Amino acid sequence: ETTWRWQEENKEALESSNEYVKRNGLPLAKYRLF
């Protein structure tokens, strides 16, 4: 219930973040060691 509510409240921000990653890749990807 709590997780679902949080996801609903933050749906717009999550979609915006996912769209950014689709267009630009992960912001810190060059620092990943795996």
Coordinates of N, CA and C in Angstrom, one line a residue:
E1 N 0.8 -1.2 0.0 CA 0.0 0.0 0.0 C 0.9 1.3 0.0
T2 N 1.8 1.3 0.9 CA 2.7 2.5 1.0 C 3.5 2.7 -0.3
T3 N 4.0 1.6 -0.8 CA 4.8 1.7 -2.0 C 4.0 2.2 -3.2
W4 N 2.8 1.6 -3.3 CA 1.9 2.0 -4.4 C 1.5 3.4 -4.3
R5 N 1.2 3.9 -3.1 CA 0.9 5.3 -2.9 C 2.0 6.2 -3.3
W6 N 3.2 5.9 -2.9 CA 4.4 6.7 -3.2 C 4.6 6.7 -4.7
Q7 N 4.4 5.6 -5.4 CA 4.6 5.5 -6.8 C 3.5 6.4 -7.5
E8 N 2.3 6.4 -7.0 CA 1.3 7.2 -7.6 C 1.6 8.7 -7.4
E9 N 2.0 9.1 -6.2 CA 2.3 10.5 -5.9 C 3.5 11.0 -6.7
N10 N 4.4 10.1 -7.1 CA 5.6 10.5 -7.8 C 5.7 10.1 -9.2
K11 N 4.6 9.6 -9.7 CA 4.5 9.1 -11.1 C 5.1 10.1 -12.1
E12 N 4.7 11.3 -12.1 CA 5.2 12.3 -13.1 C 6.7 12.5 -13.0
A13 N 7.2 12.5 -11.8 CA 8.7 12.7 -11.7 C 9.4 11.4 -12.1
L14 N 8.9 10.3 -11.9 CA 9.5 9.0 -12.3 C 9.5 8.9 -13.8
E15 N 8.4 9.3 -14.4 CA 8.3 9.2 -15.9 C 9.3 10.2 -16.5
S16 N 9.4 11.4 -15.9 CA 10.3 12.4 -16.4 C 11.7 11.9 -16.3
S17 N 12.1 11.3 -15.2 CA 13.4 10.8 -15.0 C 13.7 9.7 -16.0
N18 N 12.8 8.8 -16.2 CA 13.0 7.7 -17.1 C 13.2 8.2 -18.6
E19 N 12.4 9.2 -18.9 CA 12.5 9.8 -20.3 C 13.9 10.5 -20.4
Y20 N 14.4 11.1 -19.4 CA 15.8 11.7 -19.5 C 16.8 10.7 -19.7
V21 N 16.7 9.6 -19.0 CA 17.7 8.5 -19.1 C 17.6 7.9 -20.5
K22 N 16.4 7.7 -21.1 CA 16.3 7.2 -22.4 C 17.0 8.1 -23.4
R23 N 16.8 9.4 -23.3 CA 17.4 10.3 -24.2 C 18.9 10.5 -24.0
N24 N 19.4 10.6 -22.8 CA 20.7 11.0 -22.5 C 21.6 9.9 -21.9
G25 N 21.0 8.8 -21.5 CA 21.8 7.8 -20.8 C 21.9 8.1 -19.3
L26 N 22.5 7.2 -18.6 CA 22.7 7.4 -17.1 C 23.7 8.5 -16.9
P27 N 23.4 9.5 -16.0 CA 24.2 10.6 -15.8 C 25.6 10.3 -15.3
L28 N 25.7 9.2 -14.5 CA 27.0 8.8 -13.9 C 27.6 7.5 -14.5
A29 N 27.1 7.1 -15.7 CA 27.5 5.9 -16.3 C 29.0 5.7 -16.4
K30 N 29.7 6.8 -16.7 CA 31.1 6.7 -17.0 C 31.9 6.4 -15.7
Y31 N 31.3 6.5 -14.5 CA 31.9 6.1 -13.3 C 31.6 4.7 -12.8
R32 N 30.8 4.0 -13.5 CA 30.4 2.6 -13.1 C 31.6 1.7 -13.4
L33 N 31.8 0.8 -12.4 CA 32.9 -0.2 -12.5 C 32.4 -1.6 -12.9
F34 N 31.1 -1.7 -13.2 CA 30.5 -3.0 -13.5 C 29.7 -2.9 -14.8

